[in-house]
Amino acid sequence: MALIVQKYGGSSVGTIDRIRNVARRLIETRNAGNRVVAVVSAMSGITDKLIGMAHEVMDNPPERELDMLMATGEQQSIALLCMAITEMGYKARSFTGRQAGIFTYGSHTRGRIRSIDASAVTKALEDGCICVCAGFQGVNNEGSIQTLGRGGSDLSAIALASAVKADLCQIYTDVDGVYTCDPRVVKDARKIPVISYDEMLEMASSGSKVMQARSVEFAKKFGVVFEVRNSMNNNPGTIVQEETSAMESLVIRGVSIERNQARVTVSDITAPVAYTAIILSALAEAEINVDMIVANTAHDGRARQSFTMNMNDLGAAQAALKKLLPQFGEGAKLETEAGLAKLSVVGVGMRSNPGVAATLFRSLADAGIATGMIATSEIRITTTVEAADIEQAARVVHEAFNLDKAQA
Amino acid sequence: MALIVQKYGGSSVGTIDRIRNVARRLIETRNAGNRVVAVVSAMSGITDKLIGMAHEVMDNPPERELDMLMATGEQQSIALLCMAITEMGYKARSFTGRQAGIFTYGSHTRGRIRSIDASAVTKALEDGCICVCAGFQGVNNEGSIQTLGRGGSDLSAIALASAVKADLCQIYTDVDGVYTCDPRVVKDARKIPVISYDEMLEMASSGSKVMQARSVEFAKKFGVVFEVRNSMNNNPGTIVQEETSAMESLVIRGVSIERNQARVTVSDITAPVAYTAIILSALAEAEINVDMIVANTAHDGRARQSFTMNMNDLGAAQAALKKLLPQFGEGAKLETEAGLAKLSVVGVGMRSNPGVAATLFRSLADAGIATGMIATSEIRITTTVEAADIEQAARVVHEAFNLDKAQA
């Protein structure tokens, strides 16, 4: 008898009928001989409605109270889902974050999971219940309710799966799994049957937002195997797990793209030595997430440093850096370029398969697509291209690495 | 510096504007030099909406899950009220029933308060916060959320007032206080400035439903002085407290009326001896609340027993008792009478002032109003009258006891 954790997002429990549908899926899983723990989000739209009420009261509501308010969304879904399961003749028991033993720390509205005491959930499983836990929430040392920020319910599910020692954790969403590329862009894109944590992380960080990176990181840290599946069908999804040696046989797992990128360059820097620290601190202070960082020095000794960021942050970045220019010596300049996109190829196979970069840039060059900044990790190569070129770029790279063929 | 607990019902926090109004009142109380604890209900309509969703899922939702669902109503009000207080520049902190240390026992949806650990609330008061607690909810030994049933928020307020050793507990409602009679019926009815717990209990049990009896009982048991006030104005309300000797100077505190009453009589009972127990058990099993009980025996030895109850229960009572008739000996009969009302006079003064009953029945007789069943307690006399007579009866009795004159 396996123990399975299933997570359902807000759209999966968005109406009473959909809640019944989830109840049926949980019962099917149970009737297949498993013990079942569900983790659910608030009914879609509820969280936004609650935040709207809060903003009707004040512009910047205190975050502790915002958490208190938002947590009611999941509390309602778990109660309604338990009722639906009961109506179908099965035992169910709901758990708020606190009742599920999810202890948190950090800031309100973006808490982190400190530990889980799953004893109450385990006991209810032993009593034959389908356990239904509120995602997205926990309780901190002071006994205050904390929510976990974006993607928090995925994190709750993976953390609970780890705590109850689940055999499998299924993350139900509105797509069939992780694809070799965005199917809206590359029509030959295929669902990836198995992917490693690191590949999943690199896909996420380079634009394929099936899940937040921190949930994948948590799963990796605690060795939780999970599967991304579609709540509207019974198709097998994508299993995310530790890397295996078999995974290296494939050079590239997928191509991920991200639009709305901008580049900022500070050039002709002659002083001081710590200019990188100064620039990055100023951007961090302005709460700008910098992505790619490329730096080099010309033969005349003048340094040049470029960053990519989301286009929405470009104005703030310009403002923050303009003030600093005088510190960088006479003639230091600030250049910006909007209208960019990023393309990444990801795969653990590139560690043992030389020539990935050559194949990537050859395919783009053959298609007449100019590349800009380049950044690499051990299992990812990223390049910027003009925004207008990104779809064609994705298609030629996808084909160059034979991603339209079946994977192992 | 006094410590004041203020309870606001659902209509007082029914909209964001009203929540702001409550925030202002709490801040005024604080600025008058007091420490303040608020206890609030769900925004009006929310609880019904949640119950409606539950019934959309199933007819008889499990009560533990119903509690889980309903408790979100108060949790939303406390968060929004704290935001409104914060917006006005004051420190506030919200507490769910569990966080306020309200421990419960008994059945779900009608829990009882076992104990209160108010240390978290006390600490927040010391930190200078206005504390905002969810009424109507607590947590049981298993860690499950329990709601306290009808009037539960009043009970939460009085219990918290006891636990934090408040100097005063104010129950805000939509009336100015407790009246000598229903002002819609008797236009000369006056607000009662001070009333004893026992009088308040007798008024409640005989139809004046300003508060549920169990909240008053709790206040009496723990000596919590409370005041019933109107949340829409600043008029002084009715203070409910221990009886004082001064209270006895007034013969009658008030007249209370209750409509929709019915009478059931089992007559010509010849056997067995335990007929009263059999009848009352049958009615209890059918979940019928019996109010007045009158029994006597005719000179031929045939017993006769009458009860009053709410008219809505009449059909069920008939059905339950009809089956029993054969047990009561040959010729036992069941009679019913609908269309009745009850009138009660209540006052601790009747203990030391003889002749109250005489004045009561003389005034009714002079007005040509026939009385039916009569029941008495130490501080109350109740009689049934025809429903059509109840308003006139209330007026003549109110006048006979000079209740239109100012009270001590």
PDB file of C-alpha atoms in Angstrom, chain A residues 62-317:
ATOM      1  CA  PRO A  62       0.057  44.820   7.864  1.00  0.00           C
ATOM      2  CA  GLU A  63       1.360  41.523   6.531  1.00  0.00           C
ATOM      3  CA  ARG A  64       0.510  39.516   9.644  1.00  0.00           C
ATOM      4  CA  GLU A  65      -3.140  40.476   9.189  1.00  0.00           C
ATOM      5  CA  LEU A  66      -2.966  39.864   5.446  1.00  0.00           C
ATOM      6  CA  ASP A  67      -1.790  36.327   6.225  1.00  0.00           C
ATOM      7  CA  MET A  68      -4.605  35.926   8.758  1.00  0.00           C
ATOM      8  CA  LEU A  69      -7.059  36.981   6.051  1.00  0.00           C
ATOM      9  CA  MET A  70      -5.607  35.017   3.126  1.00  0.00           C
ATOM     10  CA  ALA A  71      -5.318  31.782   5.106  1.00  0.00           C
ATOM     11  CA  THR A  72      -9.116  31.593   5.253  1.00  0.00           C
ATOM     12  CA  GLY A  73      -9.161  30.802   1.522  1.00  0.00           C
ATOM     13  CA  GLU A  74      -7.475  27.409   1.897  1.00  0.00           C
ATOM     14  CA  GLN A  75      -9.361  26.735   5.116  1.00  0.00           C
ATOM     15  CA  GLN A  76     -12.592  26.985   3.155  1.00  0.00           C
ATOM     16  CA  SER A  77     -11.391  24.661   0.370  1.00  0.00           C
ATOM     17  CA  ILE A  78     -10.252  21.936   2.754  1.00  0.00           C
ATOM     18  CA  ALA A  79     -13.585  21.951   4.590  1.00  0.00           C
ATOM     19  CA  LEU A  80     -15.608  21.826   1.372  1.00  0.00           C
ATOM     20  CA  LEU A  81     -13.402  19.101  -0.107  1.00  0.00           C
ATOM     21  CA  CYS A  82     -13.800  16.969   3.033  1.00  0.00           C
ATOM     22  CA  MET A  83     -17.560  17.398   2.781  1.00  0.00           C
ATOM     23  CA  ALA A  84     -17.483  16.243  -0.852  1.00  0.00           C
ATOM     24  CA  ILE A  85     -15.434  13.175   0.098  1.00  0.00           C
ATOM     25  CA  THR A  86     -17.797  12.408   2.997  1.00  0.00           C
ATOM     26  CA  GLU A  87     -20.794  12.758   0.675  1.00  0.00           C
ATOM     27  CA  MET A  88     -19.222  10.061  -1.526  1.00  0.00           C
ATOM     28  CA  GLY A  89     -19.029   7.715   1.451  1.00  0.00           C
ATOM     29  CA  TYR A  90     -15.391   8.002   2.488  1.00  0.00           C
ATOM     30  CA  LYS A  91     -13.774   9.240   5.680  1.00  0.00           C
ATOM     31  CA  ALA A  92     -11.966  12.568   5.380  1.00  0.00           C
ATOM     32  CA  ARG A  93     -10.318  14.971   7.782  1.00  0.00           C
ATOM     33  CA  SER A  94      -9.175  18.515   7.092  1.00  0.00           C
ATOM     34  CA  PHE A  95      -6.049  20.178   8.464  1.00  0.00           C
ATOM     35  CA  THR A  96      -5.135  23.842   8.547  1.00  0.00           C
ATOM     36  CA  GLY A  97      -1.433  24.526   8.154  1.00  0.00           C
ATOM     37  CA  ARG A  98      -1.116  24.581  11.923  1.00  0.00           C
ATOM     38  CA  GLN A  99      -3.063  21.371  12.370  1.00  0.00           C
ATOM     39  CA  ALA A 100      -0.929  19.682   9.704  1.00  0.00           C
ATOM     40  CA  GLY A 101       2.088  20.677  11.808  1.00  0.00           C
ATOM     41  CA  ILE A 102       3.638  22.997   9.232  1.00  0.00           C
ATOM     42  CA  PHE A 103       5.950  25.299  11.185  1.00  0.00           C
ATOM     43  CA  THR A 104       7.304  28.357   9.450  1.00  0.00           C
ATOM     44  CA  TYR A 105       9.728  31.227   9.906  1.00  0.00           C
ATOM     45  CA  GLY A 106      10.687  34.383   8.065  1.00  0.00           C
ATOM     46  CA  SER A 107       8.499  37.220   6.864  1.00  0.00           C
ATOM     47  CA  HIS A 108       4.747  37.215   6.718  1.00  0.00           C
ATOM     48  CA  THR A 109       3.248  36.653   3.211  1.00  0.00           C
ATOM     49  CA  ARG A 110       6.482  34.888   2.179  1.00  0.00           C
ATOM     50  CA  GLY A 111       7.199  32.467   5.009  1.00  0.00           C
ATOM     51  CA  ARG A 112       9.568  29.540   4.777  1.00  0.00           C
ATOM     52  CA  ILE A 113       9.055  26.057   6.136  1.00  0.00           C
ATOM     53  CA  ARG A 114      11.134  25.363   9.242  1.00  0.00           C
ATOM     54  CA  SER A 115       9.865  21.895  10.121  1.00  0.00           C
ATOM     55  CA  ILE A 116       6.871  19.624   9.868  1.00  0.00           C
ATOM     56  CA  ASP A 117       5.316  17.543  12.623  1.00  0.00           C
ATOM     57  CA  ALA A 118       3.078  15.264  10.588  1.00  0.00           C
ATOM     58  CA  SER A 119       1.943  13.131  13.539  1.00  0.00           C
ATOM     59  CA  ALA A 120      -1.690  14.295  13.380  1.00  0.00           C
ATOM     60  CA  VAL A 121      -1.855  13.603   9.637  1.00  0.00           C
ATOM     61  CA  THR A 122      -0.212  10.217  10.098  1.00  0.00           C
ATOM     62  CA  LYS A 123      -2.682   9.315  12.834  1.00  0.00           C
ATOM     63  CA  ALA A 124      -5.656  10.279  10.652  1.00  0.00           C
ATOM     64  CA  LEU A 125      -4.227   8.146   7.816  1.00  0.00           C
ATOM     65  CA  GLU A 126      -4.043   5.214  10.231  1.00  0.00           C
ATOM     66  CA  ASP A 127      -7.681   5.882  11.107  1.00  0.00           C
ATOM     67  CA  GLY A 128      -8.528   5.374   7.432  1.00  0.00           C
ATOM     68  CA  CYS A 129      -9.100   9.020   6.552  1.00  0.00           C
ATOM     69  CA  ILE A 130      -8.262  10.782   3.339  1.00  0.00           C
ATOM     70  CA  CYS A 131      -6.315  13.729   4.780  1.00  0.00           C
ATOM     71  CA  VAL A 132      -6.948  17.134   3.255  1.00  0.00           C
ATOM     72  CA  CYS A 133      -4.369  19.782   4.169  1.00  0.00           C
ATOM     73  CA  ALA A 134      -4.416  23.508   3.506  1.00  0.00           C
ATOM     74  CA  GLY A 135      -1.534  24.456   1.258  1.00  0.00           C
ATOM     75  CA  PHE A 136       0.228  27.824   1.310  1.00  0.00           C
ATOM     76  CA  GLN A 137       0.075  28.249   5.097  1.00  0.00           C
ATOM     77  CA  GLY A 138       1.756  27.353   8.332  1.00  0.00           C
ATOM     78  CA  VAL A 139       2.301  28.756  11.797  1.00  0.00           C
ATOM     79  CA  ASN A 140       5.401  30.487  13.133  1.00  0.00           C
ATOM     80  CA  ASN A 141       7.091  30.361  16.539  1.00  0.00           C
ATOM     81  CA  GLU A 142       4.739  33.045  17.864  1.00  0.00           C
ATOM     82  CA  GLY A 143       1.668  31.038  16.843  1.00  0.00           C
ATOM     83  CA  SER A 144       0.839  33.483  14.038  1.00  0.00           C
ATOM     84  CA  ILE A 145      -0.407  32.188  10.720  1.00  0.00           C
ATOM     85  CA  GLN A 146       2.088  32.665   7.907  1.00  0.00           C
ATOM     86  CA  THR A 147       1.521  32.188   4.221  1.00  0.00           C
ATOM     87  CA  LEU A 148       4.298  30.888   2.007  1.00  0.00           C
ATOM     88  CA  GLY A 149       4.110  33.252  -0.957  1.00  0.00           C
ATOM     89  CA  ARG A 150       3.775  32.358  -4.626  1.00  0.00           C
ATOM     90  CA  GLY A 151       3.783  28.646  -5.330  1.00  0.00           C
ATOM     91  CA  GLY A 152       3.417  28.022  -1.610  1.00  0.00           C
ATOM     92  CA  SER A 153       0.976  25.154  -1.989  1.00  0.00           C
ATOM     93  CA  ASP A 154       3.469  23.201  -4.114  1.00  0.00           C
ATOM     94  CA  LEU A 155       5.980  23.712  -1.343  1.00  0.00           C
ATOM     95  CA  SER A 156       3.472  22.544   1.288  1.00  0.00           C
ATOM     96  CA  ALA A 157       2.810  19.393  -0.729  1.00  0.00           C
ATOM     97  CA  ILE A 158       6.462  18.523  -1.210  1.00  0.00           C
ATOM     98  CA  ALA A 159       7.312  19.255   2.418  1.00  0.00           C
ATOM     99  CA  LEU A 160       4.382  17.153   3.650  1.00  0.00           C
ATOM    100  CA  ALA A 161       5.357  14.350   1.260  1.00  0.00           C
ATOM    101  CA  SER A 162       8.788  14.412   2.844  1.00  0.00           C
ATOM    102  CA  ALA A 163       7.388  14.471   6.391  1.00  0.00           C
ATOM    103  CA  VAL A 164       4.947  11.582   5.921  1.00  0.00           C
ATOM    104  CA  LYS A 165       7.545   9.681   3.858  1.00  0.00           C
ATOM    105  CA  ALA A 166       5.222   9.509   0.861  1.00  0.00           C
ATOM    106  CA  ASP A 167       6.032   7.113  -1.950  1.00  0.00           C
ATOM    107  CA  LEU A 168       5.002   9.730  -4.502  1.00  0.00           C
ATOM    108  CA  CYS A 169       3.958  13.349  -4.579  1.00  0.00           C
ATOM    109  CA  GLN A 170       1.751  14.428  -7.481  1.00  0.00           C
ATOM    110  CA  ILE A 171       1.475  18.113  -8.317  1.00  0.00           C
ATOM    111  CA  TYR A 172      -1.758  18.576 -10.285  1.00  0.00           C
ATOM    112  CA  THR A 173      -1.842  21.586 -12.534  1.00  0.00           C
ATOM    113  CA  ASP A 174      -3.448  22.660 -15.816  1.00  0.00           C
ATOM    114  CA  VAL A 175      -0.728  21.230 -18.078  1.00  0.00           C
ATOM    115  CA  ASP A 176       0.241  17.631 -18.731  1.00  0.00           C
ATOM    116  CA  GLY A 177       3.785  18.066 -17.440  1.00  0.00           C
ATOM    117  CA  VAL A 178       7.051  19.704 -18.372  1.00  0.00           C
ATOM    118  CA  TYR A 179       7.633  20.034 -22.129  1.00  0.00           C
ATOM    119  CA  THR A 180      10.791  20.101 -24.214  1.00  0.00           C
ATOM    120  CA  CYS A 181       9.678  23.621 -25.137  1.00  0.00           C
ATOM    121  CA  ASP A 182       6.550  25.762 -24.864  1.00  0.00           C
ATOM    122  CA  PRO A 183       4.065  23.885 -27.137  1.00  0.00           C
ATOM    123  CA  ARG A 184       2.469  27.194 -28.137  1.00  0.00           C
ATOM    124  CA  VAL A 185       5.804  28.112 -29.745  1.00  0.00           C
ATOM    125  CA  VAL A 186       7.168  24.774 -30.910  1.00  0.00           C
ATOM    126  CA  LYS A 187       4.369  22.531 -32.099  1.00  0.00           C
ATOM    127  CA  ASP A 188       6.605  19.428 -32.044  1.00  0.00           C
ATOM    128  CA  ALA A 189       7.390  19.925 -28.353  1.00  0.00           C
ATOM    129  CA  ARG A 190       7.040  16.684 -26.377  1.00  0.00           C
ATOM    130  CA  LYS A 191       6.255  16.009 -22.799  1.00  0.00           C
ATOM    131  CA  ILE A 192       9.390  15.068 -20.850  1.00  0.00           C
ATOM    132  CA  PRO A 193       8.720  11.798 -18.987  1.00  0.00           C
ATOM    133  CA  VAL A 194      11.552  12.119 -16.446  1.00  0.00           C
ATOM    134  CA  ILE A 195      13.693  15.096 -15.533  1.00  0.00           C
ATOM    135  CA  SER A 196      16.303  15.661 -12.829  1.00  0.00           C
ATOM    136  CA  TYR A 197      15.859  18.232 -10.062  1.00  0.00           C
ATOM    137  CA  ASP A 198      18.741  20.283 -11.445  1.00  0.00           C
ATOM    138  CA  GLU A 199      17.332  20.306 -14.951  1.00  0.00           C
ATOM    139  CA  MET A 200      13.932  21.287 -13.588  1.00  0.00           C
ATOM    140  CA  LEU A 201      15.574  24.112 -11.648  1.00  0.00           C
ATOM    141  CA  GLU A 202      17.418  25.344 -14.696  1.00  0.00           C
ATOM    142  CA  MET A 203      14.236  25.167 -16.776  1.00  0.00           C
ATOM    143  CA  ALA A 204      12.393  27.157 -14.095  1.00  0.00           C
ATOM    144  CA  SER A 205      15.124  29.754 -13.762  1.00  0.00           C
ATOM    145  CA  SER A 206      15.198  30.207 -17.507  1.00  0.00           C
ATOM    146  CA  GLY A 207      11.515  30.776 -18.047  1.00  0.00           C
ATOM    147  CA  SER A 208       9.569  27.477 -17.889  1.00  0.00           C
ATOM    148  CA  LYS A 209       7.435  28.386 -14.895  1.00  0.00           C
ATOM    149  CA  VAL A 210       5.630  25.115 -14.197  1.00  0.00           C
ATOM    150  CA  MET A 211       6.804  25.367 -10.586  1.00  0.00           C
ATOM    151  CA  GLN A 212       8.637  27.809  -8.379  1.00  0.00           C
ATOM    152  CA  ALA A 213      12.325  27.011  -7.981  1.00  0.00           C
ATOM    153  CA  ARG A 214      12.183  26.813  -4.186  1.00  0.00           C
ATOM    154  CA  SER A 215       9.710  23.902  -4.274  1.00  0.00           C
ATOM    155  CA  VAL A 216      12.061  21.994  -6.569  1.00  0.00           C
ATOM    156  CA  GLU A 217      14.999  22.902  -4.333  1.00  0.00           C
ATOM    157  CA  PHE A 218      13.132  21.616  -1.284  1.00  0.00           C
ATOM    158  CA  ALA A 219      12.299  18.368  -3.120  1.00  0.00           C
ATOM    159  CA  LYS A 220      15.924  17.971  -4.130  1.00  0.00           C
ATOM    160  CA  LYS A 221      17.200  18.652  -0.615  1.00  0.00           C
ATOM    161  CA  PHE A 222      14.883  16.067   0.949  1.00  0.00           C
ATOM    162  CA  GLY A 223      14.860  13.598  -1.955  1.00  0.00           C
ATOM    163  CA  VAL A 224      11.128  13.890  -2.642  1.00  0.00           C
ATOM    164  CA  VAL A 225      10.249  12.371  -6.015  1.00  0.00           C
ATOM    165  CA  PHE A 226       7.312  14.248  -7.508  1.00  0.00           C
ATOM    166  CA  GLU A 227       5.249  14.173 -10.662  1.00  0.00           C
ATOM    167  CA  VAL A 228       3.693  17.142 -12.438  1.00  0.00           C
ATOM    168  CA  ARG A 229       0.307  16.075 -13.844  1.00  0.00           C
ATOM    169  CA  ASN A 230      -2.863  17.491 -15.355  1.00  0.00           C
ATOM    170  CA  SER A 231      -5.898  17.508 -13.037  1.00  0.00           C
ATOM    171  CA  MET A 232      -8.270  17.374 -16.018  1.00  0.00           C
ATOM    172  CA  ASN A 233      -7.087  14.022 -17.429  1.00  0.00           C
ATOM    173  CA  ASN A 234      -5.323  10.820 -16.441  1.00  0.00           C
ATOM    174  CA  ASN A 235      -2.268  11.193 -18.650  1.00  0.00           C
ATOM    175  CA  PRO A 236       1.079  10.338 -17.075  1.00  0.00           C
ATOM    176  CA  GLY A 237       2.985  13.502 -16.268  1.00  0.00           C
ATOM    177  CA  THR A 238       6.616  14.440 -15.791  1.00  0.00           C
ATOM    178  CA  ILE A 239       8.490  12.777 -12.950  1.00  0.00           C
ATOM    179  CA  VAL A 240      11.087  14.948 -11.243  1.00  0.00           C
ATOM    180  CA  GLN A 241      13.779  13.037  -9.368  1.00  0.00           C
ATOM    181  CA  GLU A 242      17.474  12.614  -8.626  1.00  0.00           C
ATOM    182  CA  GLU A 243      19.695  12.478 -11.655  1.00  0.00           C
ATOM    183  CA  THR A 244      20.462   8.977 -12.959  1.00  0.00           C
ATOM    184  CA  SER A 245      23.287   7.943 -15.225  1.00  0.00           C
ATOM    185  CA  ALA A 246      20.716   7.088 -17.929  1.00  0.00           C
ATOM    186  CA  MET A 247      19.717  10.744 -18.085  1.00  0.00           C
ATOM    187  CA  GLU A 248      23.112  11.685 -19.482  1.00  0.00           C
ATOM    188  CA  SER A 249      22.500   9.763 -22.663  1.00  0.00           C
ATOM    189  CA  LEU A 250      20.377  12.646 -23.838  1.00  0.00           C
ATOM    190  CA  VAL A 251      22.400  15.760 -24.596  1.00  0.00           C
ATOM    191  CA  ILE A 252      19.609  18.263 -23.976  1.00  0.00           C
ATOM    192  CA  ARG A 253      16.384  17.807 -21.977  1.00  0.00           C
ATOM    193  CA  GLY A 254      14.608  20.931 -23.131  1.00  0.00           C
ATOM    194  CA  VAL A 255      14.686  24.441 -24.482  1.00  0.00           C
ATOM    195  CA  SER A 256      13.270  27.209 -22.397  1.00  0.00           C
ATOM    196  CA  ILE A 257      12.509  30.739 -23.439  1.00  0.00           C
ATOM    197  CA  GLU A 258      11.795  33.947 -21.575  1.00  0.00           C
ATOM    198  CA  ARG A 259      10.515  37.157 -23.080  1.00  0.00           C
ATOM    199  CA  ASN A 260      10.442  40.771 -21.883  1.00  0.00           C
ATOM    200  CA  GLN A 261      14.151  40.965 -21.191  1.00  0.00           C
ATOM    201  CA  ALA A 262      16.291  44.063 -21.120  1.00  0.00           C
ATOM    202  CA  ARG A 263      20.027  44.629 -20.944  1.00  0.00           C
ATOM    203  CA  VAL A 264      21.841  47.338 -19.029  1.00  0.00           C
ATOM    204  CA  THR A 265      25.527  47.978 -19.583  1.00  0.00           C
ATOM    205  CA  VAL A 266      27.893  50.177 -17.621  1.00  0.00           C
ATOM    206  CA  SER A 267      30.980  50.752 -19.781  1.00  0.00           C
ATOM    207  CA  ASP A 268      34.255  52.638 -19.691  1.00  0.00           C
ATOM    208  CA  ILE A 269      34.657  52.033 -15.997  1.00  0.00           C
ATOM    209  CA  THR A 270      38.103  53.066 -14.747  1.00  0.00           C
ATOM    210  CA  ALA A 271      37.522  53.081 -10.979  1.00  0.00           C
ATOM    211  CA  PRO A 272      37.100  51.903  -8.277  1.00  0.00           C
ATOM    212  CA  VAL A 273      38.158  48.273  -7.947  1.00  0.00           C
ATOM    213  CA  ALA A 274      34.863  47.348  -6.212  1.00  0.00           C
ATOM    214  CA  TYR A 275      32.621  48.557  -9.039  1.00  0.00           C
ATOM    215  CA  THR A 276      30.827  45.197  -9.373  1.00  0.00           C
ATOM    216  CA  ALA A 277      29.868  45.201  -5.705  1.00  0.00           C
ATOM    217  CA  ILE A 278      28.713  48.809  -5.945  1.00  0.00           C
ATOM    218  CA  ILE A 279      26.552  48.177  -9.001  1.00  0.00           C
ATOM    219  CA  LEU A 280      24.972  44.980  -7.661  1.00  0.00           C
ATOM    220  CA  SER A 281      24.285  46.515  -4.253  1.00  0.00           C
ATOM    221  CA  ALA A 282      22.545  49.485  -5.852  1.00  0.00           C
ATOM    222  CA  LEU A 283      20.352  47.163  -7.957  1.00  0.00           C
ATOM    223  CA  ALA A 284      19.555  44.945  -4.948  1.00  0.00           C
ATOM    224  CA  GLU A 285      18.608  48.002  -2.923  1.00  0.00           C
ATOM    225  CA  ALA A 286      16.202  48.990  -5.697  1.00  0.00           C
ATOM    226  CA  GLU A 287      14.786  45.422  -5.436  1.00  0.00           C
ATOM    227  CA  ILE A 288      15.738  44.588  -9.010  1.00  0.00           C
ATOM    228  CA  ASN A 289      16.397  40.944  -9.800  1.00  0.00           C
ATOM    229  CA  VAL A 290      19.431  40.739 -12.008  1.00  0.00           C
ATOM    230  CA  ASP A 291      19.667  37.612 -14.099  1.00  0.00           C
ATOM    231  CA  MET A 292      22.655  37.205 -16.444  1.00  0.00           C
ATOM    232  CA  ILE A 293      25.839  39.051 -15.544  1.00  0.00           C
ATOM    233  CA  VAL A 294      28.636  39.456 -18.083  1.00  0.00           C
ATOM    234  CA  ALA A 295      31.817  41.368 -17.345  1.00  0.00           C
ATOM    235  CA  ASN A 296      35.070  41.905 -19.117  1.00  0.00           C
ATOM    236  CA  THR A 297      37.830  44.405 -19.551  1.00  0.00           C
ATOM    237  CA  ALA A 298      39.002  46.018 -22.784  1.00  0.00           C
ATOM    238  CA  HIS A 299      42.715  46.125 -23.657  1.00  0.00           C
ATOM    239  CA  ASP A 300      42.821  49.778 -22.620  1.00  0.00           C
ATOM    240  CA  GLY A 301      41.841  48.674 -19.093  1.00  0.00           C
ATOM    241  CA  ARG A 302      38.363  50.104 -19.237  1.00  0.00           C
ATOM    242  CA  ALA A 303      35.845  47.682 -17.722  1.00  0.00           C
ATOM    243  CA  ARG A 304      32.445  46.856 -19.036  1.00  0.00           C
ATOM    244  CA  GLN A 305      29.644  45.114 -17.162  1.00  0.00           C
ATOM    245  CA  SER A 306      26.270  44.005 -18.546  1.00  0.00           C
ATOM    246  CA  PHE A 307      23.137  42.600 -16.894  1.00  0.00           C
ATOM    247  CA  THR A 308      19.838  41.284 -18.046  1.00  0.00           C
ATOM    248  CA  MET A 309      16.642  41.884 -16.146  1.00  0.00           C
ATOM    249  CA  ASN A 310      12.917  41.942 -16.680  1.00  0.00           C
ATOM    250  CA  MET A 311      11.903  44.820 -18.929  1.00  0.00           C
ATOM    251  CA  ASN A 312       9.613  46.193 -16.176  1.00  0.00           C
ATOM    252  CA  ASP A 313      12.674  46.862 -14.023  1.00  0.00           C
ATOM    253  CA  LEU A 314      14.581  48.753 -16.665  1.00  0.00           C
ATOM    254  CA  GLY A 315      13.477  52.245 -15.624  1.00  0.00           C
ATOM    255  CA  ALA A 316      14.310  51.667 -11.975  1.00  0.00           C
ATOM    256  CA  ALA A 317      17.686  50.185 -12.914  1.00  0.00           C
TER     257      ALA A 317
END
